[in-house]
Coordinates of C-alpha atoms and ligand atoms in Angstrom, one line a residue:
X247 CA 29.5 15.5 4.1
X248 CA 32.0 13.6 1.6
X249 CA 31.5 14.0 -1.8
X250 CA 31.1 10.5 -2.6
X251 CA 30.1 8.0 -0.9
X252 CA 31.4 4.1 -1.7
X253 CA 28.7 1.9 -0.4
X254 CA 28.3 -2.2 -0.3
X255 CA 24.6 -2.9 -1.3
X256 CA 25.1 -6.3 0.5
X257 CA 24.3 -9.4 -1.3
X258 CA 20.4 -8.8 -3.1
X259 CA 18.1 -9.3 0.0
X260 CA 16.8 -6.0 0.8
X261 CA 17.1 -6.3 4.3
X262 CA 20.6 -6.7 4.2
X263 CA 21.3 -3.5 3.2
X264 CA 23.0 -1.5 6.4
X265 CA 21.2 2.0 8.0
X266 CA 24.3 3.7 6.9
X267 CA 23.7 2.8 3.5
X268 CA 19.9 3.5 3.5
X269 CA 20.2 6.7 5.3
X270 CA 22.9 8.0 2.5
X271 CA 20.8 6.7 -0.7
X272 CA 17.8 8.7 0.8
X273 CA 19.8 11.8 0.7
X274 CA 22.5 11.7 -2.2
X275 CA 22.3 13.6 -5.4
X276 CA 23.2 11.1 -8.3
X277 CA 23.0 7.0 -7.1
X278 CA 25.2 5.0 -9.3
X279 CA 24.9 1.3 -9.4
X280 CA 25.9 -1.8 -10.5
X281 CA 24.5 -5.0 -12.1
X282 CA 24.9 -7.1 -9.0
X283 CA 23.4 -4.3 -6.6
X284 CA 19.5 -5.1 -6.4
X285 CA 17.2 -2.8 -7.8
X286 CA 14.9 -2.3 -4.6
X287 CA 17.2 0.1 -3.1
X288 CA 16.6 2.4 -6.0
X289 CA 13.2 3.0 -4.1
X290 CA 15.2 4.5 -1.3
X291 CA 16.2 7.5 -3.7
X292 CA 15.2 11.0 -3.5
X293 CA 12.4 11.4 -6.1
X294 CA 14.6 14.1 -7.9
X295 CA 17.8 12.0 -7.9
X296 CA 19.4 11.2 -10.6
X297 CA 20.3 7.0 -11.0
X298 CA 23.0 6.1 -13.4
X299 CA 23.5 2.4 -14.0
X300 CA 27.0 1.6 -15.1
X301 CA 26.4 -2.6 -15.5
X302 CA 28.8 -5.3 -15.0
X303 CA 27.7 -8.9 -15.8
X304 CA 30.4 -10.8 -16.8
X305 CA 32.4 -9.3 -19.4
X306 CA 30.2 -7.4 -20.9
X307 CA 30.7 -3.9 -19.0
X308 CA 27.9 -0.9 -20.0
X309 CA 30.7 1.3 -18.8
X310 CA 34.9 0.3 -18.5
X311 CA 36.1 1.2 -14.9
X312 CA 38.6 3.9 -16.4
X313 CA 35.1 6.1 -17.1
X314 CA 33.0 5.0 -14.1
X315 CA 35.9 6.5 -12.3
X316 CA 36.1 9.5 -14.7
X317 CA 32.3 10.2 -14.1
X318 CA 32.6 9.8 -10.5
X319 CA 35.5 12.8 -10.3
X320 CA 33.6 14.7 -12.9
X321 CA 29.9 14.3 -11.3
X322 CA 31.3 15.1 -7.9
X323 CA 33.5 17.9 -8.9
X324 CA 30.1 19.5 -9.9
X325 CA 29.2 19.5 -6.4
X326 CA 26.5 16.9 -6.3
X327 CA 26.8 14.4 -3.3
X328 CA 26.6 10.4 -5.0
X329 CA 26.1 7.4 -3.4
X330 CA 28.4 4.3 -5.4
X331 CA 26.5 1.5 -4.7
X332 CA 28.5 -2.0 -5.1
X333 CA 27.0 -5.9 -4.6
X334 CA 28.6 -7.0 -1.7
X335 CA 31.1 -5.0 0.1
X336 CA 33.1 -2.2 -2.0
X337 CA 36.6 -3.6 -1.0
X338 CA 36.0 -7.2 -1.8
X339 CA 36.7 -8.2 -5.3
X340 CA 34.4 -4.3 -5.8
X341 CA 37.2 -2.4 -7.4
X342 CA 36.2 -0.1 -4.4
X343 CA 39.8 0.6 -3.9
X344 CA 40.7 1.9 -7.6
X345 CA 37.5 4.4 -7.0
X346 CA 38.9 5.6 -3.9
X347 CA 42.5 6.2 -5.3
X348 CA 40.7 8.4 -8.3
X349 CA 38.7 10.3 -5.8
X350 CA 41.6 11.3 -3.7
X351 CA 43.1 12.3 -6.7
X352 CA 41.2 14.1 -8.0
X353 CA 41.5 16.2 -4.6
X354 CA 37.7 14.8 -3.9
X355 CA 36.5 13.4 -0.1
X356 CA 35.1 10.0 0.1
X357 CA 33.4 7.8 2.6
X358 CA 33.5 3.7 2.5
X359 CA 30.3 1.9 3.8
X360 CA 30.8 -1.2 3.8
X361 CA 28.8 -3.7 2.6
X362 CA 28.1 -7.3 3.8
X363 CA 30.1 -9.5 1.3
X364 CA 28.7 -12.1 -0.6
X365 CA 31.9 -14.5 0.1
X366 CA 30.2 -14.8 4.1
X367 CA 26.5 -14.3 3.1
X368 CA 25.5 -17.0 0.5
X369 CA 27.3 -19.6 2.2
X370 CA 25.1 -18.5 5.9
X371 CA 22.4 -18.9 3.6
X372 CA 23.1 -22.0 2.2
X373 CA 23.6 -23.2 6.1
X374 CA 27.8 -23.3 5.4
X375 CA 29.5 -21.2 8.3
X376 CA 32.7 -20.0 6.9
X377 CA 34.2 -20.9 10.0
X378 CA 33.7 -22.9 12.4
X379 CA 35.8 -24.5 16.0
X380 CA 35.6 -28.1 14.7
X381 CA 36.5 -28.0 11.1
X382 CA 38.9 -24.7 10.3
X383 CA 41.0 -21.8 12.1
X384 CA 40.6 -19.6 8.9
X385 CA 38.9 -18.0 5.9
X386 CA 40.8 -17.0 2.4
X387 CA 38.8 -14.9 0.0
X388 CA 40.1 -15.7 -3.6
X389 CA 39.3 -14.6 -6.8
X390 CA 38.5 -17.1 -9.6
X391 CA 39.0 -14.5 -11.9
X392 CA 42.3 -12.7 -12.0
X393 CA 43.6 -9.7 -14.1
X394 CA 44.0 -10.7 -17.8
X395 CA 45.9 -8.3 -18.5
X396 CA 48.6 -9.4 -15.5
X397 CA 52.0 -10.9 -16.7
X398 CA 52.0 -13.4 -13.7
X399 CA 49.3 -15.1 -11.7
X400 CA 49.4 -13.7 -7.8
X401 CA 48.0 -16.9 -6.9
X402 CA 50.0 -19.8 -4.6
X403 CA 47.8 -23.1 -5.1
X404 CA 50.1 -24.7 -3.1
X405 CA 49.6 -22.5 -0.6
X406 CA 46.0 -22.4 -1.0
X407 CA 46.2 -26.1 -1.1
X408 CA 48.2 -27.2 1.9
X409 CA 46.0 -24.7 4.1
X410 CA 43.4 -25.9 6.4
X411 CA 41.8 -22.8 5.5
X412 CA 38.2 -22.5 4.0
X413 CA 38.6 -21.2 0.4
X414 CA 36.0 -18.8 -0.7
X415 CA 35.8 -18.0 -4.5
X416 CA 34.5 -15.0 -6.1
X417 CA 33.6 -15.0 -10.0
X418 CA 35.2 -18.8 -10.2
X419 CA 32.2 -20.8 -12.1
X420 CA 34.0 -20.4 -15.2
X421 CA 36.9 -21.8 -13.9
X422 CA 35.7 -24.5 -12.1
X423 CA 38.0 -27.3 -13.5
X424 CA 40.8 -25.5 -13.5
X425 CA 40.6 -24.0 -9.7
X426 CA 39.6 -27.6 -8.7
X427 CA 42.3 -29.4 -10.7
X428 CA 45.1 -26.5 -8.9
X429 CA 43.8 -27.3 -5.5
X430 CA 44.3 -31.3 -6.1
X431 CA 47.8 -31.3 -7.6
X432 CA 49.1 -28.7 -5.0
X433 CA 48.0 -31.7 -2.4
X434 CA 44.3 -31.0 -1.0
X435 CA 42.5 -34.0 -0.9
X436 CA 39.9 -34.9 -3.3
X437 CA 37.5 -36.4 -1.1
X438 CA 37.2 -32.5 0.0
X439 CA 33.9 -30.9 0.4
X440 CA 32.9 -28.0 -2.1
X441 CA 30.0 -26.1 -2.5
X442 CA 28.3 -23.6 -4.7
X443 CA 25.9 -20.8 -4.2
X444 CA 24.5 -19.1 -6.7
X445 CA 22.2 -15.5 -6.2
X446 CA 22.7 -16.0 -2.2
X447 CA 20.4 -14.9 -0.7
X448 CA 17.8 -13.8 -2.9
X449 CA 14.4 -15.6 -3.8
X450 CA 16.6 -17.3 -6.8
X451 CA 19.1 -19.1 -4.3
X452 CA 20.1 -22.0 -5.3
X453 CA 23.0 -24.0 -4.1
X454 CA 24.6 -27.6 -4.6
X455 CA 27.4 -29.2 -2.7
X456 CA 29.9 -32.0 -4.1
X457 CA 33.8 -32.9 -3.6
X458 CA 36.5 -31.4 -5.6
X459 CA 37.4 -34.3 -7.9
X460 CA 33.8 -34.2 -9.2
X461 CA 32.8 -30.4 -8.7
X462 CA 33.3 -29.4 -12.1
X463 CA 31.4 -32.1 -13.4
X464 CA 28.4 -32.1 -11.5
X465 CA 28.4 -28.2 -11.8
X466 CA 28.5 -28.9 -15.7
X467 CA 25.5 -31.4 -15.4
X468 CA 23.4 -29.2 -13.4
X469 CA 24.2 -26.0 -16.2
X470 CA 25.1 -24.2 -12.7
X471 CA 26.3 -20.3 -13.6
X472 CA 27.5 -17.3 -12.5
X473 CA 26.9 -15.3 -10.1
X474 CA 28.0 -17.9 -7.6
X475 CA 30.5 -18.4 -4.6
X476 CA 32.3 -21.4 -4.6
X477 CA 33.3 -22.6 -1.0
X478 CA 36.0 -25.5 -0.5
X479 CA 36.5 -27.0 2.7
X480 CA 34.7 -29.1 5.5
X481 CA 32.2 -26.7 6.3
X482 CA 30.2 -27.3 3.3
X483 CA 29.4 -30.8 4.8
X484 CA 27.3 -28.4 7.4
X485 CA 25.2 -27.6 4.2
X486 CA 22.4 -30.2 4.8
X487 CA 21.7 -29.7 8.7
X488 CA 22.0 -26.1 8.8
X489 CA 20.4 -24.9 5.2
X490 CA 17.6 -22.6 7.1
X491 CA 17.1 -20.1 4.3
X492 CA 16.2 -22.8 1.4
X493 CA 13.7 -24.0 3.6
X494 CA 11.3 -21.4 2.8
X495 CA 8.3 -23.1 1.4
X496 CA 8.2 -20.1 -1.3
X497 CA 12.0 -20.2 -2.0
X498 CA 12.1 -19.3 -6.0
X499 CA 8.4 -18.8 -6.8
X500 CA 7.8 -16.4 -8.5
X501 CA 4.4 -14.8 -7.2
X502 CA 2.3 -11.5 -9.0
X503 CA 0.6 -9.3 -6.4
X504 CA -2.1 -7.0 -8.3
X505 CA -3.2 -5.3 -5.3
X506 CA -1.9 -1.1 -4.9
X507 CA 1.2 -0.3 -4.7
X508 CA 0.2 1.2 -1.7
X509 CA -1.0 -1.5 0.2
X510 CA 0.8 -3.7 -1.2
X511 CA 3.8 -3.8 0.8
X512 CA 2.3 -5.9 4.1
X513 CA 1.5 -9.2 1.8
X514 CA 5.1 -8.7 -0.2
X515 CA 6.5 -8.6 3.3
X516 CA 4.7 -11.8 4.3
X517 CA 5.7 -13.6 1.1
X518 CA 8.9 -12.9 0.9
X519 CA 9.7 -14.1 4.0
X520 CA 8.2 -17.1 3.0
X521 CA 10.9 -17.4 0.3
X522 CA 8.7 -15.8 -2.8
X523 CA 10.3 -13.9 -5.8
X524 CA 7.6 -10.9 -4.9
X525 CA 6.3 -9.4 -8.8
X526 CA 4.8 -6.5 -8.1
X527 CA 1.7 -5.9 -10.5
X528 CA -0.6 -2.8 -9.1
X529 CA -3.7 -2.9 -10.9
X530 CA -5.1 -0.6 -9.0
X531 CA -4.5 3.2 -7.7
X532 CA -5.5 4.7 -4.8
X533 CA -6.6 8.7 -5.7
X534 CA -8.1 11.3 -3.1
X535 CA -11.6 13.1 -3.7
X536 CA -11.2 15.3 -6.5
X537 CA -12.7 17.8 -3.7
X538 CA -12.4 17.5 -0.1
X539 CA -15.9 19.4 1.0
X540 CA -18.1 16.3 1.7
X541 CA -15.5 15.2 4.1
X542 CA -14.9 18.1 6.0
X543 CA -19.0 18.7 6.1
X544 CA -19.1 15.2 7.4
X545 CA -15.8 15.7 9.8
X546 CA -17.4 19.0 11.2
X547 CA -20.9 17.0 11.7
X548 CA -19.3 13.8 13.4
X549 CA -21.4 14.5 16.5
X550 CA -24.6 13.2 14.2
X551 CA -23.3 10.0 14.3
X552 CA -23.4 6.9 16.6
X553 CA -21.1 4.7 14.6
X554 CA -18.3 5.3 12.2
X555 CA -17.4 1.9 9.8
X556 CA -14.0 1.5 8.4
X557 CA -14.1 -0.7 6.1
X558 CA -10.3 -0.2 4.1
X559 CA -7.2 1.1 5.0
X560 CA -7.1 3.6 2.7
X561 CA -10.1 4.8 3.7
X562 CA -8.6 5.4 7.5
X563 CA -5.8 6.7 5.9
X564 CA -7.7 9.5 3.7
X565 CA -9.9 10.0 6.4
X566 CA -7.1 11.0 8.5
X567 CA -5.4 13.2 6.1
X568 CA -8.5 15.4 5.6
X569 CA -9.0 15.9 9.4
X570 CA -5.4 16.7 10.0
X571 CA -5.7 19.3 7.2
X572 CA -8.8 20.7 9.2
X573 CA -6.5 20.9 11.9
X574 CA -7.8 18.2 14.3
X575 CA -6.7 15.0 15.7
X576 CA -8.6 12.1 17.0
X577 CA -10.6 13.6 19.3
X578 CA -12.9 14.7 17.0
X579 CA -14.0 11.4 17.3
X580 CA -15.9 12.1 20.9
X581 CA -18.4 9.6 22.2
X582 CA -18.7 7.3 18.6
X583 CA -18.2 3.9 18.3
X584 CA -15.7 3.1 15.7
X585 CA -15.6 -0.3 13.7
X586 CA -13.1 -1.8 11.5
X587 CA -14.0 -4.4 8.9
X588 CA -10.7 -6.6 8.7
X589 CA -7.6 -6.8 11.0
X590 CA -5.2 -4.4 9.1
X591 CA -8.0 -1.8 9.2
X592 CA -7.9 -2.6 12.9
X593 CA -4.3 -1.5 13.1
X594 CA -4.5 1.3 11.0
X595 CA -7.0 3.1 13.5
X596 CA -5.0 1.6 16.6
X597 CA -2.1 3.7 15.4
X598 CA -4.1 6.7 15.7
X599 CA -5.0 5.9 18.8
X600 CA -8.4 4.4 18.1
X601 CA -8.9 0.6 19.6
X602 CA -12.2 -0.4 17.7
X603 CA -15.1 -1.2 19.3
X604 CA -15.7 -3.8 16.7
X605 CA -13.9 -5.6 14.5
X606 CA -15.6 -8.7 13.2
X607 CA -14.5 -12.2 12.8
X608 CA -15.1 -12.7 9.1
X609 CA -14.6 -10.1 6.7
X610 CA -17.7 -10.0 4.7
X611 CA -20.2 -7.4 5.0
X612 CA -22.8 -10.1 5.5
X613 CA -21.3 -10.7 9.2
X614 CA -20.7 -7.4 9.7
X615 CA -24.0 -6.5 9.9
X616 CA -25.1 -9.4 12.6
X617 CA -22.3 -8.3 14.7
X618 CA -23.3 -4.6 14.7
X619 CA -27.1 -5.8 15.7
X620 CA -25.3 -7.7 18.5
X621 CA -23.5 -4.2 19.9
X622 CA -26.7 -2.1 19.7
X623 CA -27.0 -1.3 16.4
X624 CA -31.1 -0.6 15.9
X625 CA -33.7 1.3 14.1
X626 CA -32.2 4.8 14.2
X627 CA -28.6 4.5 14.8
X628 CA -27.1 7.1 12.6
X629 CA -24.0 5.5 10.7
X630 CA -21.1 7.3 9.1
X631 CA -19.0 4.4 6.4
X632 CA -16.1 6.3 5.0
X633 CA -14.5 4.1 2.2
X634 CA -14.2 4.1 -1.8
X635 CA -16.4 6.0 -3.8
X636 CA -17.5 2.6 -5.9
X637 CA -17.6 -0.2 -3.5
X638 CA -20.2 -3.4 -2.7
X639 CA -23.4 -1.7 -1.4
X640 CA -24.6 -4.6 0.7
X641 CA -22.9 -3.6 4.0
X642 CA -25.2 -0.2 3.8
X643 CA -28.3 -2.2 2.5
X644 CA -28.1 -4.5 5.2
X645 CA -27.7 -1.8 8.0
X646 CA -30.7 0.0 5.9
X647 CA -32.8 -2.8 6.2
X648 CA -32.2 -3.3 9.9
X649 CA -33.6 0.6 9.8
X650 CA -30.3 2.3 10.8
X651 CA -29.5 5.6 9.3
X652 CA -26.4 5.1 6.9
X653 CA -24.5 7.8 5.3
X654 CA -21.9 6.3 3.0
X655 CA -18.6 9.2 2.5
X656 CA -17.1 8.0 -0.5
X657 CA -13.3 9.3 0.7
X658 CA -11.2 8.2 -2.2
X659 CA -11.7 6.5 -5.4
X660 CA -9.6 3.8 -7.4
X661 CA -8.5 4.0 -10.9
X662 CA -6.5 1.7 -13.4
X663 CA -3.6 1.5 -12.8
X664 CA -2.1 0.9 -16.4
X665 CA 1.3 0.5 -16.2
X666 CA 3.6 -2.3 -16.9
X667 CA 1.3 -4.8 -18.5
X668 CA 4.1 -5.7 -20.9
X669 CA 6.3 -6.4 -17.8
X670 CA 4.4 -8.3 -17.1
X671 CA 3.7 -10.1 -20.1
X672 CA 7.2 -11.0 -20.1
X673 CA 7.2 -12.5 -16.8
X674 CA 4.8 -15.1 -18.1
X675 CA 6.3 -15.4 -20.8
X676 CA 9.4 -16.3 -19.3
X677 CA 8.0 -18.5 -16.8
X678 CA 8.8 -16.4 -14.0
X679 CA 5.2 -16.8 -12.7
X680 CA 3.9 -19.1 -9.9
X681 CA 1.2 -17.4 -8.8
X682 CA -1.3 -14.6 -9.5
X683 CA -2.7 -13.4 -6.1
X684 CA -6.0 -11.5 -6.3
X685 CA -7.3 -9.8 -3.4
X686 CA -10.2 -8.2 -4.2
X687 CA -12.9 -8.1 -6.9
X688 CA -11.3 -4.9 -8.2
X689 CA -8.1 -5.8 -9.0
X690 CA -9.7 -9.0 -10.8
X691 CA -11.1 -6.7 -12.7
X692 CA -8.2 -4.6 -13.4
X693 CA -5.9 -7.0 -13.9
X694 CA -8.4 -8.6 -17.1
X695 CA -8.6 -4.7 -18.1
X696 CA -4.5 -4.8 -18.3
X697 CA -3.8 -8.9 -19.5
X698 CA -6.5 -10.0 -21.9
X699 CA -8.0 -13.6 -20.4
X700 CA -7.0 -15.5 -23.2
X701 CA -3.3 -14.3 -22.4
X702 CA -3.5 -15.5 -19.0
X703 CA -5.0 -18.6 -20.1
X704 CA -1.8 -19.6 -22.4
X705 CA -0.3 -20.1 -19.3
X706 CA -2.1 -22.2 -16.8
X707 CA -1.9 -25.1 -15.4
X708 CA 1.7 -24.0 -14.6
X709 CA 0.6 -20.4 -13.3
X710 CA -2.0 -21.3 -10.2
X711 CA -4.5 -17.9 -9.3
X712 CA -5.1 -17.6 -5.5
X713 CA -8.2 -15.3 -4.4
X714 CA -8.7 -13.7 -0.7
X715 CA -12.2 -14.8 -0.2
X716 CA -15.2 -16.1 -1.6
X717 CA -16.2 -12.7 -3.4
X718 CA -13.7 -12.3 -5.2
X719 CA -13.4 -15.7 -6.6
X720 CA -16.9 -15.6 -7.9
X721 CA -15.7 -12.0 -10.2
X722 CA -12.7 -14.7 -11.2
X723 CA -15.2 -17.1 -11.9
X724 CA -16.8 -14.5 -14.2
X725 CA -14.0 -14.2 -17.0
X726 CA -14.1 -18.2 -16.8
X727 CA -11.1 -18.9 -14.2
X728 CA -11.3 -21.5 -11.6
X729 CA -9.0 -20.4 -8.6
X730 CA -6.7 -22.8 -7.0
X731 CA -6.2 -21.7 -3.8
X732 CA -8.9 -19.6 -1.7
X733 CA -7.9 -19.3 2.4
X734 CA -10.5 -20.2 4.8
X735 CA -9.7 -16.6 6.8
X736 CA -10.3 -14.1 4.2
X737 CA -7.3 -12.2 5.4
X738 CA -3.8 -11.6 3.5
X739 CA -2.0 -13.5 6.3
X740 CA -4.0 -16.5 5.7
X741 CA -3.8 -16.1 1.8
X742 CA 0.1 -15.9 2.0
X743 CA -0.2 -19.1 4.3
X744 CA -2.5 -20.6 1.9
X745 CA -0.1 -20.2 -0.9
X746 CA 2.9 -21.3 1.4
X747 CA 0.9 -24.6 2.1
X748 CA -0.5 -25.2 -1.5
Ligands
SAH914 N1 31.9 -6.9 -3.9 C1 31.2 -8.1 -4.1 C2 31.9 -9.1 -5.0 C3 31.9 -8.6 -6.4 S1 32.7 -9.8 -7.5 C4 31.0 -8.7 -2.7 O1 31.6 -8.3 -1.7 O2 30.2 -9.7 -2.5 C5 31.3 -10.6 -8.2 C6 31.2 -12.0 -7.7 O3 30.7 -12.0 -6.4 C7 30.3 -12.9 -8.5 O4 31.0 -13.4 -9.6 C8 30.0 -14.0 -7.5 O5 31.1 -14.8 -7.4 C9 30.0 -13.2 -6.2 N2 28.6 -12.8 -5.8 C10 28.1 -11.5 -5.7 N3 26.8 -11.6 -5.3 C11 26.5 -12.9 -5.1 C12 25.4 -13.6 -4.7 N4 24.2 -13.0 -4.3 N5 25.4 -14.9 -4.7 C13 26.5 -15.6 -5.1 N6 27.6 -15.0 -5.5 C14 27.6 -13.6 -5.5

């Protein structure tokens, strides 16, 4: 193992983060980061790591390179392994190189990962390949930002100018003009394509394409800033026929998800393919059974059951942990017929090796109950529903009434989740928010619990509320809210469709 560890983050989306990197965050001692890295792969830490954030916007450094490097030799030299996590790839424009020298040194072992650069990636996102047969032979990376404190410049415009090549800027916003202006006398013509990309890649991507005699103007007009990359050459006329990732009917909106952090991950997923800046809002958390004996009674008696209802996730999910702790496996299951209410509950037993019996078409307990009564469901069945301690009781009324035998396990129980309102608050207040997504009467609840209405209020029309179904819109309805978008499938697939089609 190598006592430090110089890793490119990649550009901000998560997924472009290598394995090698991931693998090494998951294990290392101390993570240290920059501003440009994105914060999600902090969630790839050991719980018990320690995360130092030594900044980097602009000028304004939290900590000069000369101590960065310092704490690096002095953290290391105490043994502990640390992941350096850069934007981008170390070596580009990263400083990676300065770290290294320290390291070695300071008689310490290093490793380089490195990272995809943000020079190649914004531009494939804004649909500009850096090269391509018809238009260039070659790439040149190029600071916009040199050394202030070096006596000459190291740049050759002319050369950069009389090349063919495709010019890729790092840090250059600021110097727009003067870049442009360099290029034109030293003899590249005007006419010349040139594009910008600022926060490639991420939800935030934006992007604008001009020529170099009126780059710096129309950059100016549009207030674009850093970070962006700034490509010159005819590949940026590619920008409007292949621009794939701006597409994304979500691109930049900003959208709250209130659900648990621990189910929350399948929607952010789906969202943020679609483009959306995913905020993160749990409203609701997921705890076990203070005390495990009902469970286990019931697990030991499953024989005395025809049918056993999932009707959440979390309830397969607690199920299973308490009959794992008893030592079993799914075949304590035997000869019952299992249902799950909803297509993710579906899954969650099919990965145990359970393919339900039932799983009905709509996800309200109303329909449930006709399609059990169509599979044999009758006066006497004996009927085992683990879910949440506090839930709807008309699924177990219903089966009641049709005279089955219903014996509700309450398996876990939700709380309040109360942190991070004033995150949150901020967020509107900013005008970060596009949507609120709701996705079940609970975290309606929750969320009124955590955000007074009136707050929410302050900021609609602009902030739209989207609700799974038909239930929980009504417990919307309730603190006065109309919502704007309800799917027809009451299914977070067709909410996040719902919301990409709104
Ligand atoms: N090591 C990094 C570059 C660091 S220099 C890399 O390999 O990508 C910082 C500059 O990188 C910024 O000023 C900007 O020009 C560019 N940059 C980094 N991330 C970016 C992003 N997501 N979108 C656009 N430009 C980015």
């Amino acid at each position: 193992m190598a006592d430090v560890y110089l890793i490119g983050a990649g550009p901000g989306d998560p997924g472009l983060l290598t394995i090698k990197a991931k693998e090494i965050l998951e294990t290392a001692d101390i993570l240290v980061y920059d501003y440009l890295a994105n914060d999600e792969f902090l969630q790839y830490a050991r719980p018990d790591a320690e995360i130092i954030y030594v900044g980097k916007k602009g000028g304004d450094h939290t900590l000069p390179q000369d101590k960065i490097n310092e704490m690096l030799v002095q953290r290391a030299a105490e043994g502990k392994t640390i992941a350096r996590l850069k934007g981008g790839d170390p070596y580009v424009f990263g400083r990676g190189g300065e770290e290294a020298e320290e390291l070695m040194a300071a008689g310490l072992t290093f490793e380089v990962v490195p990272g995809i650069t943000a020079g190649v990636a914004a531009p494939a996102y804004a649909g500009i390949p850096v090269t391509h047969r018809d238009h260039t032979t070659s790439v040149c990376f190029i600071t916009g930002h040199e050394d202030p404190t070096k006596e000459k410049s190291g740049h050759n415009w002319d050369v950069y100018a009389k090349s063919e090549s495709t010019l890729v800027f790092y840090m250059g916003v600021k110097n727009l003009p003067m870049i442009a202006d360099n290029l034109m006398q030293g003899g590249r013509d005007p006419k010349t394509p040139v594009a910008l990309v600022r926060w490639g890649t991420r939800c935030t991507q934006e992007s604008m394409v001009s020529t170099l005699e009126n780059v710096a103007e129309d950059a100016k007009a549009r207030g674009f800033k850093a970070p962006s990359i700034i490509v010159v050459g005819s590949v940026c006329s590619l920008h409007d026929k292949l621009n794939w990732f701006e597409q994304r009917p979500l691109l930049g909106k900003g959208v709250v998800v209130t659900r648990a952090r621990e189910q929350a991950s399948g929607f952010a997923d789906i969202l943020r393919e679609q483009g959306a800046c995913v905020m993160q809002f749990p409203t609701i958390s997921i705890n076990p059974m203070p005390d495990d004996a009902e469970i286990r009674d019931a697990i030991s008696g499953m024989d005395a059951y025809d049918w056993v209802v999932f009707t959440s996730v979390n309830g397969v999910k607690r199920f299973w942990t308490v009959l794992e702790d008893m030592g079993l496996d799914t075949r304590a299951f035997g000869g019952r017929k299992v249902a799950a209410i909803g297509p993710a509950t579906a899954k969650e037993l099919e990965n145990r090796g359970i393919r339900p019996d039932f799983v009905p078409e709509k996800y309200v307990a109303e329909h449930v109950v006709s399609g059990l009564l169509e599979r044999g469901v009758a006066s006497g069945t004996r009927i085992l529903i683990p879910r949440a301690k506090v839930a709807r009781e008309v699924l177990p009324e219903e089966l009641r009434k049709a005279g089955a035998e219903v014996r509700i396990l309450p398996v876990y129980e939700t709380g309040l989740n109360e942190q991070g309102p004033e995150s949150l608050q901020d967020k509107l207040n900013a005008g970060d928010v596009d949507y609120v997504t709701f996705t079940s009467s609970s975290t309606v609840d929750n969320f009124f619990q955590l955000l007074p209405p009136e707050e929410l209020k302050k900021h609609l029309p602009k902030v739209k509320l989207a609700c799974i179904g038909p239930v929980t819109a009504k417990t919307l309805e309730g603190y006065g809210f109309t919502p704007d978008i309800q799917p027809e499938d009451y299914t977070i697939p067709a909410l996040a469709d719902a919301l990409a089609s709104a």
